Short mmCIF file of C-alpha atoms in Angstrom, two decimals:
data_model
loop_
_atom_site.label_atom_id
_atom_site.label_comp_id
_atom_site.label_asym_id
_atom_site.label_seq_id
_atom_site.Cartn_x
_atom_site.Cartn_y
_atom_site.Cartn_z
CA MET J 152 -0.20 -0.28 0.07
CA ARG J 153 1.27 3.34 -0.99
CA ILE J 154 0.37 6.84 0.64
CA TYR J 155 1.02 10.26 -0.85
CA ASN J 156 3.06 12.11 2.24
CA THR J 157 2.81 15.91 1.74
CA LEU J 158 6.14 16.16 3.55
CA THR J 159 8.39 13.86 0.87
CA ARG J 160 5.70 15.14 -1.90
CA THR J 161 6.02 11.34 -3.30
CA LYS J 162 4.12 8.14 -2.80
CA GLU J 163 5.71 6.49 0.07
CA GLU J 164 5.02 2.51 0.63
CA PHE J 165 2.99 2.40 4.05
CA LYS J 166 5.54 1.14 6.92
CA PRO J 167 3.88 1.78 10.50
CA LEU J 168 6.41 2.70 13.66
CA GLU J 169 4.88 -0.66 15.33
CA GLU J 170 4.57 -3.46 13.25
CA GLY J 171 0.81 -4.22 12.91
CA LYS J 172 -0.42 -1.23 14.80
CA VAL J 173 -1.28 2.06 13.43
CA LYS J 174 -1.42 5.70 15.20
CA MET J 175 -3.58 8.33 13.72
CA TYR J 176 -4.90 11.68 14.16
CA ALA J 177 -6.71 14.17 11.96
CA CYS J 178 -7.52 17.71 12.69
CA GLY J 179 -11.15 18.25 13.24
CA ILE J 180 -13.76 21.20 13.31
CA THR J 181 -13.25 24.72 15.26
CA VAL J 182 -16.84 24.69 16.66
CA SER J 183 -17.53 28.21 15.85
CA GLY J 184 -20.56 27.30 13.09
CA GLU J 185 -22.47 24.18 12.11
CA ALA J 186 -20.93 21.69 10.06
CA HIS J 187 -20.80 22.27 6.49
CA ILE J 188 -20.11 19.73 3.48
CA GLY J 189 -16.16 20.64 3.71
CA HIS J 190 -16.06 19.23 7.33
CA GLY J 191 -18.32 16.16 6.29
CA PHE J 192 -15.73 15.36 3.37
CA GLN J 193 -12.80 15.34 5.77
CA ALA J 194 -14.39 13.20 8.17
CA LEU J 195 -15.44 10.96 5.66
CA ILE J 196 -12.09 10.51 3.85
CA TYR J 197 -10.16 9.65 7.49
CA ASP J 198 -13.20 7.32 8.59
CA ILE J 199 -12.00 5.64 5.47
CA VAL J 200 -8.72 5.56 5.67
CA ARG J 201 -9.02 4.38 9.25
CA LYS J 202 -11.20 1.34 8.23
CA TYR J 203 -9.03 0.31 4.92
CA LEU J 204 -6.13 -0.01 7.34
CA GLU J 205 -8.14 -2.19 9.33
CA LYS J 206 -9.25 -4.27 6.29
CA LYS J 207 -5.65 -4.51 5.73
CA GLY J 208 -5.19 -5.82 9.21
CA TYR J 209 -4.01 -3.39 11.12
CA ALA J 210 -5.10 -2.42 14.69
CA VAL J 211 -5.84 1.59 14.18
CA THR J 212 -6.31 4.04 17.20
CA TYR J 213 -8.03 7.04 15.20
CA ALA J 214 -8.00 10.35 17.31
CA ARG J 215 -10.26 13.45 16.23
CA ASN J 216 -10.42 16.58 17.93
CA TYR J 217 -12.32 19.28 18.57
CA THR J 218 -11.36 22.86 18.69
CA ASP J 219 -13.73 24.11 21.31
CA VAL J 220 -11.73 27.68 22.45
CA ASP J 221 -10.15 29.98 19.69
CA ASP J 222 -11.20 33.57 18.90
CA LYS J 223 -14.03 32.61 16.27
CA ILE J 224 -16.02 30.87 18.96
CA ILE J 225 -15.11 33.77 21.81
CA ALA J 226 -16.51 35.96 19.10
CA ARG J 227 -19.81 34.48 18.67
CA SER J 228 -20.08 34.15 22.28
CA LYS J 229 -20.19 37.81 22.44
CA GLU J 230 -22.79 37.71 19.06
CA THR J 231 -25.45 35.66 20.79
CA GLY J 232 -24.78 36.18 24.20
CA ILE J 233 -24.06 32.43 25.06
CA PRO J 234 -20.79 32.03 27.30
CA ALA J 235 -18.24 30.12 25.28
CA ASP J 236 -17.87 27.16 26.85
CA GLU J 237 -21.59 26.58 26.66
CA TYR J 238 -22.01 27.75 22.96
CA ALA J 239 -19.32 25.38 21.83
CA ARG J 240 -20.71 22.36 23.56
CA ARG J 241 -24.31 22.89 21.99
CA THR J 242 -22.43 23.26 18.55
CA ILE J 243 -20.47 20.11 19.17
CA GLU J 244 -23.70 18.21 19.97
CA ASN J 245 -25.26 19.28 16.52
CA ILE J 246 -22.22 18.91 14.66
CA ASP J 247 -22.17 14.90 16.03
CA ALA J 248 -25.83 14.60 15.34
CA VAL J 249 -25.41 15.32 11.84
CA MET J 250 -22.15 13.67 11.34
CA ARG J 251 -24.38 10.34 12.78
CA ASP J 252 -26.99 11.21 10.11
CA MET J 253 -23.87 11.30 7.41
CA ALA J 254 -23.37 7.63 8.77
CA ILE J 255 -19.57 8.27 9.58
CA ASP J 256 -18.53 6.64 12.23
CA GLU J 257 -16.91 7.90 15.62
CA PRO J 258 -13.18 7.74 15.85
CA THR J 259 -11.46 6.08 18.47
CA VAL J 260 -10.51 8.86 20.75
CA TRP J 261 -12.27 12.39 20.75
CA LEU J 262 -10.18 14.95 21.93
CA LYS J 263 -11.07 18.54 22.83
CA ALA J 264 -8.56 21.64 23.58
CA THR J 265 -10.43 22.64 26.61
CA GLU J 266 -9.88 19.01 28.32
CA ASN J 267 -6.23 18.87 27.88
CA ILE J 268 -5.24 22.78 29.56
CA ASP J 269 -3.11 20.98 31.89
CA ASN J 270 -1.36 19.01 28.60
CA ILE J 271 -0.82 22.59 26.71
CA ILE J 272 0.36 24.59 29.95
CA ASP J 273 3.17 21.64 30.62
CA PHE J 274 3.97 20.98 26.54
CA ILE J 275 4.53 25.29 26.30
CA SER J 276 6.60 25.37 29.60
CA ALA J 277 9.00 22.42 28.29
CA LEU J 278 9.50 24.76 24.70
CA ILE J 279 10.29 27.29 27.43
CA GLU J 280 12.64 25.74 29.09
CA LYS J 281 14.52 24.58 26.11
CA GLY J 282 14.64 28.32 24.52
CA LYS J 283 12.38 27.58 21.83
CA ALA J 284 9.39 29.50 23.20
CA TYR J 285 9.55 32.99 25.26
CA ALA J 286 7.03 34.57 27.46
CA ALA J 287 6.16 38.20 26.25
CA GLY J 288 5.81 41.06 28.75
CA ASN J 289 2.03 41.03 27.98
CA GLY J 290 1.07 37.64 29.67
CA ASP J 291 1.47 36.07 25.70
CA VAL J 292 3.77 33.22 24.92
CA TYR J 293 5.16 32.79 21.62
CA PHE J 294 7.11 29.80 19.49
CA ASP J 295 10.58 31.57 18.41
CA VAL J 296 10.20 30.10 14.75
CA THR J 297 14.14 31.04 14.37
CA SER J 298 14.85 28.17 17.01
CA PHE J 299 13.79 25.26 14.77
CA LYS J 300 16.12 24.66 11.39
CA GLY J 301 13.42 22.69 9.79
CA TYR J 302 11.01 25.02 9.85
CA GLY J 303 9.20 25.29 6.51
CA CYS J 304 9.86 21.66 5.49
CA LEU J 305 6.09 20.50 5.36
CA SER J 306 4.80 24.18 3.04
CA ASN J 307 8.23 24.32 1.35
CA ARG J 308 8.45 28.15 2.16
CA THR J 309 10.48 30.54 3.38
CA VAL J 310 10.16 32.36 6.67
CA GLU J 311 9.62 35.73 4.30
CA ASP J 312 7.08 33.59 2.08
CA MET J 313 5.37 33.04 4.83
CA LEU J 314 5.06 36.49 6.27
CA ASP J 315 3.73 37.20 2.74
CA GLY J 316 1.12 34.43 2.76
CA VAL J 317 -0.74 35.18 5.92
CA ARG J 318 -2.11 37.81 8.15
CA VAL J 319 0.49 38.30 11.29
CA ASP J 320 -0.52 40.03 14.07
CA ASN J 321 1.49 43.03 15.39
CA CYS J 322 3.45 42.75 18.50
CA GLU J 323 5.93 44.60 20.02
CA GLU J 324 6.79 41.97 22.30
CA LYS J 325 7.61 39.58 19.23
CA ARG J 326 11.43 38.41 18.74
CA ASN J 327 10.61 37.98 15.29
CA PRO J 328 7.45 39.03 13.15
CA ALA J 329 6.60 34.79 12.00
CA ASP J 330 6.63 33.88 15.58
CA PHE J 331 3.68 32.47 16.75
CA ALA J 332 1.48 32.47 20.01
CA LEU J 333 1.29 29.70 22.27
CA TRP J 334 -0.40 31.56 25.00
CA LYS J 335 -3.01 34.18 24.60
CA ALA J 336 -3.54 36.47 27.56
CA ALA J 337 -6.96 36.99 28.54
CA LYS J 338 -8.89 40.32 27.47
CA GLU J 339 -11.53 41.28 29.56
CA GLY J 340 -14.95 38.88 29.66
CA GLU J 341 -13.21 36.26 27.63
CA ILE J 342 -12.48 32.40 28.82
CA SER J 343 -9.42 31.87 30.72
CA TRP J 344 -7.43 29.59 32.28
CA ALA J 345 -4.50 30.09 35.20
CA SER J 346 -1.11 29.65 33.91
CA PRO J 347 2.29 30.38 35.15
CA TRP J 348 2.04 33.13 32.56
CA GLY J 349 -1.16 34.60 34.24
CA ASN J 350 -4.91 34.08 32.92
CA GLY J 351 -5.47 32.99 29.76
CA ARG J 352 -6.21 30.51 26.80
CA PRO J 353 -4.08 28.36 24.39
CA GLY J 354 -3.26 29.08 20.75
CA TRP J 355 -4.77 27.10 18.11
CA HIS J 356 -1.41 25.52 16.96
CA ILE J 357 -0.33 24.41 20.37
CA GLU J 358 -3.77 22.30 20.89
CA CYS J 359 -3.06 19.46 18.72
CA SER J 360 0.49 19.02 19.27
CA ALA J 361 -0.50 18.69 23.16
CA MET J 362 -3.48 16.62 22.46
CA ASN J 363 -1.34 14.22 20.16
CA ARG J 364 1.21 13.70 22.75
CA ALA J 365 -1.10 13.38 25.42
CA ALA J 366 -2.78 10.57 22.96
CA PHE J 367 0.02 8.79 21.77
CA GLY J 368 3.10 9.90 22.59
CA GLU J 369 6.21 10.98 20.67
CA GLN J 370 5.53 10.33 17.35
CA ILE J 371 2.52 8.91 15.30
CA ASP J 372 1.82 7.41 11.93
CA ILE J 373 -0.33 9.24 10.10
CA HIS J 374 -1.69 12.91 10.62
CA GLY J 375 -4.48 14.26 8.11
CA GLY J 376 -6.57 17.29 7.83
CA GLY J 377 -7.53 19.69 4.96
CA ARG J 378 -4.79 21.09 2.25
CA ASP J 379 -5.44 24.62 3.64
CA LEU J 380 -4.00 23.58 7.24
CA ILE J 381 -0.61 22.66 5.40
CA PHE J 382 0.54 26.48 6.88
CA PRO J 383 0.43 27.51 9.32
CA HIS J 384 -1.29 24.92 11.21
CA HIS J 385 0.85 21.66 10.22
CA GLU J 386 3.94 23.56 9.99
CA ASN J 387 3.77 25.04 13.29
CA GLU J 388 2.96 21.59 14.79
CA ILE J 389 6.03 19.92 13.34
CA ALA J 390 8.13 23.08 14.77
CA GLN J 391 6.56 22.67 18.22
CA THR J 392 6.57 18.66 18.38
CA GLU J 393 9.89 17.99 17.06
CA SER J 394 11.75 21.17 19.09
CA LEU J 395 10.23 19.23 22.39
CA THR J 396 11.00 15.59 21.33
CA GLY J 397 13.87 15.90 19.00
CA LYS J 398 12.10 12.91 16.83
CA ARG J 399 10.16 12.84 13.68
CA PHE J 400 6.45 14.01 14.76
CA VAL J 401 4.58 12.47 11.97
CA GLN J 402 5.76 9.55 9.36
CA TYR J 403 2.93 10.46 6.43
CA TRP J 404 1.31 13.56 6.52
CA THR J 405 -2.22 13.73 4.54
CA HIS J 406 -3.76 16.41 3.17
CA ASN J 407 -7.67 16.11 1.43
CA GLY J 408 -8.57 18.67 -1.13
CA LEU J 409 -11.06 21.60 -0.22
CA ILE J 410 -14.64 22.24 -1.57
CA LYS J 411 -15.63 24.70 -4.36
CA VAL J 412 -19.04 25.94 -5.29
CA ASN J 413 -19.17 26.35 -8.81
CA GLY J 414 -15.70 27.17 -9.43
CA GLN J 415 -15.56 29.47 -5.88
CA LYS J 416 -13.98 28.65 -2.81
CA MET J 417 -16.62 27.90 -0.51
CA SER J 418 -16.60 30.51 2.32
CA LYS J 419 -19.28 32.40 4.77
CA SER J 420 -18.05 35.81 3.33
CA LEU J 421 -18.99 34.58 -0.01
CA GLY J 422 -22.38 33.04 1.20
CA ASN J 423 -21.88 29.75 -0.57
CA SER J 424 -21.76 27.19 2.26
CA LEU J 425 -23.06 24.09 1.89
CA LEU J 426 -24.39 22.89 5.39
CA LEU J 427 -24.64 19.36 5.70
CA GLU J 428 -27.76 19.51 7.72
CA ASP J 429 -29.34 20.95 4.57
CA LEU J 430 -27.93 18.70 1.83
CA LEU J 431 -29.42 15.61 4.22
CA LYS J 432 -32.71 17.05 3.67
CA LYS J 433 -32.39 16.84 0.11
CA TYR J 434 -30.39 13.76 -0.88
CA THR J 435 -29.25 10.45 0.53
CA ASN J 436 -25.87 10.39 2.95
CA GLU J 437 -25.01 7.29 0.31
CA ALA J 438 -25.46 10.10 -2.68
CA ILE J 439 -23.45 12.54 -0.83
CA LYS J 440 -20.78 10.20 -0.30
CA PHE J 441 -20.79 8.83 -3.90
CA ALA J 442 -20.74 12.40 -5.21
CA LEU J 443 -17.69 13.52 -3.09
CA LEU J 444 -15.46 10.15 -3.46
CA GLN J 445 -15.82 10.25 -7.45
CA THR J 446 -12.85 12.76 -7.05
CA ASN J 447 -9.34 11.72 -5.99
CA TYR J 448 -9.46 12.72 -1.82
CA ARG J 449 -6.30 14.93 -2.69
CA ASN J 450 -8.06 17.16 -5.61
CA ASP J 451 -10.56 20.01 -4.94
CA ILE J 452 -14.20 19.39 -5.41
CA ASN J 453 -15.99 21.64 -7.42
CA VAL J 454 -19.85 21.42 -6.27
CA THR J 455 -21.86 22.20 -9.35
CA ASP J 456 -25.75 22.16 -9.71
CA ASN J 457 -25.61 18.97 -10.83
CA LEU J 458 -23.50 16.93 -8.84
CA PHE J 459 -25.41 15.78 -6.07
CA PRO J 460 -28.58 15.05 -8.43
CA ASP J 461 -26.17 13.02 -10.95
CA ALA J 462 -24.91 10.99 -7.60
CA GLU J 463 -28.73 10.30 -6.52
CA ARG J 464 -29.35 9.20 -9.81
CA HIS J 465 -26.54 6.60 -10.41
CA LEU J 466 -27.03 5.41 -6.95
CA THR J 467 -30.69 4.79 -8.02
CA GLU J 468 -30.35 3.30 -10.66
CA PHE J 469 -27.63 0.92 -9.35
CA TYR J 470 -29.86 -0.19 -6.44
CA ARG J 471 -32.65 -0.87 -8.93
CA VAL J 472 -30.50 -3.40 -10.35
CA ILE J 473 -29.95 -4.59 -6.94
CA CYS J 474 -33.31 -4.70 -6.31
CA ALA J 475 -34.03 -6.73 -9.04
CA VAL J 476 -31.41 -9.33 -8.55
CA GLU J 477 -32.41 -9.88 -4.92
CA SER J 478 -36.11 -10.04 -6.04
CA LYS J 479 -35.22 -13.19 -8.25
CA TYR J 480 -32.29 -14.87 -6.36
CA GLY J 481 -32.25 -13.69 -3.00
CA ALA J 482 -30.07 -11.50 -0.90
CA GLY J 483 -27.67 -13.99 -0.43
CA GLY J 484 -24.69 -14.82 -3.00
CA LYS J 485 -21.02 -16.26 -2.14
CA GLY J 486 -19.26 -13.19 -3.31
CA ASN J 487 -16.56 -12.60 -6.13
CA ALA J 488 -13.36 -12.18 -5.16
CA GLU J 489 -12.22 -10.78 -8.23
CA ILE J 490 -14.50 -7.43 -7.25
CA ASP J 491 -12.65 -7.08 -3.69
CA GLY J 492 -9.66 -7.94 -5.08
CA ARG J 493 -10.00 -4.88 -8.02
CA PHE J 494 -11.42 -2.35 -4.74
CA ASP J 495 -8.14 -3.24 -3.18
CA GLU J 496 -5.64 -2.16 -5.59
CA CYS J 497 -7.59 0.77 -6.30
CA MET J 498 -7.65 1.48 -2.18
CA ASP J 499 -3.65 0.23 -2.32
CA ASP J 500 -2.92 3.58 -4.23
CA ASP J 501 -3.24 6.17 -2.15
CA PHE J 502 -6.84 5.47 -1.20
CA ASN J 503 -8.25 6.05 -4.88
CA THR J 504 -11.90 5.74 -4.09
CA ALA J 505 -12.32 7.44 -7.46
CA LEU J 506 -10.88 5.26 -9.60
CA ALA J 507 -13.05 2.28 -7.17
CA LEU J 508 -16.06 3.91 -8.02
CA SER J 509 -15.32 3.93 -11.78
CA ASP J 510 -15.48 0.36 -12.09
CA LEU J 511 -18.86 0.11 -10.33
CA PHE J 512 -20.76 1.57 -14.00
CA GLY J 513 -19.16 -1.25 -15.44
CA LEU J 514 -19.79 -3.80 -12.97
CA PHE J 515 -23.31 -3.23 -12.80
CA LYS J 516 -23.66 -3.22 -16.61
CA LYS J 517 -22.70 -6.77 -16.59
CA ILE J 518 -24.99 -7.52 -13.61
CA SER J 519 -27.79 -6.38 -15.63
CA ALA J 520 -26.98 -8.33 -18.34
CA LYS J 521 -26.42 -11.39 -16.18
CA LEU J 522 -29.80 -10.93 -14.76
CA ALA J 523 -31.39 -10.54 -18.39
CA ALA J 524 -29.65 -13.91 -19.18
CA GLY J 525 -30.63 -15.82 -16.13
CA ASP J 526 -27.12 -16.37 -14.84
CA LYS J 527 -27.45 -16.49 -11.28
CA SER J 528 -23.81 -15.43 -10.47
CA CYS J 529 -24.92 -12.15 -10.70
CA ALA J 530 -26.69 -12.55 -7.27
CA ASP J 531 -22.80 -13.27 -6.24
CA ASP J 532 -21.71 -10.13 -7.93
CA VAL J 533 -24.25 -8.17 -6.10
CA ALA J 534 -23.44 -9.67 -2.88
CA GLN J 535 -19.76 -8.77 -3.34
CA ILE J 536 -20.39 -5.19 -4.29
CA LYS J 537 -22.36 -4.64 -1.11
CA ARG J 538 -19.71 -6.23 1.15
CA THR J 539 -17.22 -4.67 -0.28
CA PHE J 540 -18.56 -0.79 -0.85
CA SER J 541 -19.84 -0.73 2.28
CA LEU J 542 -16.26 0.27 3.27
CA LEU J 543 -17.24 3.37 1.49
CA GLY J 544 -20.31 3.76 3.33
CA LEU J 545 -22.48 2.77 0.13
CA PHE J 546 -24.95 0.04 -0.61
CA LYS J 547 -25.15 -0.44 3.28
CA LYS J 548 -29.32 -0.44 2.88
CA ASP J 549 -32.29 -2.57 1.90
CA ALA J 550 -32.51 -1.99 -1.57
CA ALA J 551 -36.42 -1.34 -1.85
CA ALA J 552 -35.86 1.00 1.53
CA TYR J 553 -33.46 3.04 -0.55
CA LEU J 554 -35.57 3.88 -3.52
CA GLU J 555 -38.38 4.84 -1.07
CA GLU J 556 -36.03 7.36 0.90
CA VAL J 557 -35.06 8.58 -3.03
CA LYS J 558 -38.64 9.14 -3.40
CA ALA J 559 -39.53 11.05 -0.06
CA LYS J 560 -36.38 13.29 -0.20
CA SER J 561 -37.76 14.40 -3.68
CA GLY J 562 -40.96 15.34 -2.53
CA GLY J 563 -42.70 12.04 -2.31
CA GLY J 564 -42.86 11.40 -6.13
CA GLY J 565 -39.10 10.41 -7.10
CA ILE J 566 -38.57 9.85 -10.70
CA PRO J 567 -40.65 6.77 -11.77
CA GLU J 568 -38.89 3.92 -13.19
CA GLU J 569 -40.16 4.65 -16.80
CA VAL J 570 -39.08 7.79 -16.56
CA ALA J 571 -35.74 6.87 -15.66
CA GLU J 572 -35.35 4.33 -18.14
CA LEU J 573 -36.37 6.58 -20.76
CA ALA J 574 -33.72 8.83 -20.01
CA LYS J 575 -31.15 6.59 -19.72
CA ASN J 576 -31.84 4.98 -22.94
CA ARG J 577 -31.72 8.74 -24.57
CA TRP J 578 -28.39 9.40 -23.08
CA GLN J 579 -27.31 6.28 -24.57
CA ALA J 580 -28.78 6.87 -27.80
CA LYS J 581 -27.05 10.49 -27.94
CA LYS J 582 -23.65 8.71 -26.95
CA ASP J 583 -23.89 6.52 -30.16
CA LYS J 584 -24.83 9.83 -32.22
CA ASN J 585 -28.58 8.37 -32.84
CA TRP J 586 -30.05 11.99 -32.77
CA ALA J 587 -33.72 10.66 -34.36
CA GLU J 588 -33.66 8.05 -31.33
CA ALA J 589 -32.79 10.68 -29.03
CA ASP J 590 -35.16 13.25 -29.72
CA ALA J 591 -38.24 10.93 -29.85
CA LEU J 592 -37.22 9.99 -26.37
CA ARG J 593 -37.08 13.55 -25.33
CA ALA J 594 -40.26 14.00 -26.67
CA ARG J 595 -41.93 10.96 -24.75
CA LEU J 596 -40.36 12.29 -21.43
CA SER J 597 -41.85 15.98 -22.11
CA GLU J 598 -45.10 13.96 -22.62
CA LEU J 599 -44.86 12.46 -19.45
CA GLY J 600 -44.01 15.65 -17.63
CA TYR J 601 -40.29 15.59 -17.33
CA ASN J 602 -37.43 17.41 -18.69
CA VAL J 603 -33.99 16.45 -19.21
CA LYS J 604 -31.09 18.56 -19.04
CA ASP J 605 -27.43 17.40 -20.28
CA GLY J 606 -24.47 17.79 -18.83
CA LYS J 607 -20.49 17.63 -19.64
CA ASP J 608 -20.74 13.73 -17.61
CA GLY J 609 -24.67 13.30 -17.69
CA TYR J 610 -27.93 14.32 -17.19
CA GLU J 611 -30.41 15.57 -14.78
CA ILE J 612 -33.61 14.58 -14.86
CA THR J 613 -36.27 17.27 -13.63
CA LYS J 614 -40.55 17.72 -13.58
CA ILE J 615 -41.72 20.39 -16.16
#
C-alpha cells in the first residue's frame, strides 16, 4: 500500500512505526459554526482511511479533535450572548448529530482542547525551558521560529514567503514577526485558565501538538487534515513537537482537497457555504458520499448544480439493479473475490476511491446483462459489491428501502422507473449519435411531464 506524503511530495510504501499497529490523528472542526460539506468530506475521508487500514489487518487507533476554544468561538459567544464553553458544547452536539446522519463513525478517541489545558501548559513550559519559546511582557507566550531549523519543511516555504502569505499579528513583544502564539493573555470578559504566565487560553497550533502527545506519545504514523491546514497549522505543529522531542513527529502527512462551489472557494463571506444538515434534507447520505468520493481525496471538489442530483441518479439506478437481482435470487450470494481484489488494488494506490467507484458502472452493466440472461452469478456479484463498497459507506441499505427514501426526499414522487429508463436510453442514443431516437425519447419524456438537462458528464431529470 502506497500513501502520498505531503512532507516528501511522493507516494511512499506504508510502514507503520510499530508492526501491525497504526496511530492516526486528523484535525477536526473548530466549533464556531455548523458542519458544512467540507467538514463532512474530511471526516468521511479519514473514516475510510481508518477502515481500509483495518481491512488490511492493522489495529488502528484513530483520534480526532474538536477545537472548542479560539477567537472565532469567543466572537460568536459575544454575538449570541451564550458563554463560550456553552456555545461550544451546543455546537458540538449539533455537529455530532449531523455526522451520525451522514453515517460517519466515531473515532477511537475524541479530544477537546478545553479538556487538555494542563497538557498544553506542560508542553509550553517545556518549550520555554528548551529555549524554543518565550514569555512576552503582555502575558502572551510565543514560539521562536528561528530556533527550529526545519521550519518550512512541510509547506516548502521560507520565513519571508510565510510573512507574505498570511496575516501576522503585530506585537512589539515578538522577537520575530513570524513567531506564533502558544498562549494568549485573556482579555476582559473572555474565557480563560490560570497559567504560569497569567490567565489566558491556548493558541490554536499548540492544542493539536499537546493532544497528540497526550494520546499517542512522541510520534504518530498518519496525521491528516484539509490542505488549507498545511500552513500555518501543520507547519507549526511540526516545529513545536519536534523542538520538544527531537524526533520526527509524523511519518505520513496526508491532506484532502477543498470544496469549491461552482468554481468559487466555499466561504461564509461569499455566502456559498453548503451545510450538511441542508444537503441531508435533499439527498441520501450515500448519494452525498458517492458524489464526494468520485474525486481523488487530494483534489479539490467543484460542487456544481448537477453533482448531487447526478450522484443520486446513479445510485438509484444501481439500487434498482440490486433490487431486481435480490427479488429474483435472494439477498445471499457467495461473493466474487475478483471484485474485492480490484477494489483493494485501487485503494492500495493512495486510497483511490475515484478509481474504485468508476468500476461500478461496468460492474452493474454486466450484472444487468447476467440478470437478463438468467445467470445466477449476478447474485454473487451483488453480494460482493455490497460487502466491499460498504467500506465507503455505500450499498448498506435495503434496496427497496433506499428507493423509497429517494422518493421521500424528492417530495414523495421521486423519478418514476419508466422515466428513469427513458432518460437512460436517450443518453445512450446520444452517445451512439442516434439523434432521431434521442429526440423521440425526449419528446416522450416531455409527454410524461419531465425534462432532461444534459451536462458534460451526465444528465439531470426534472419535472416540467
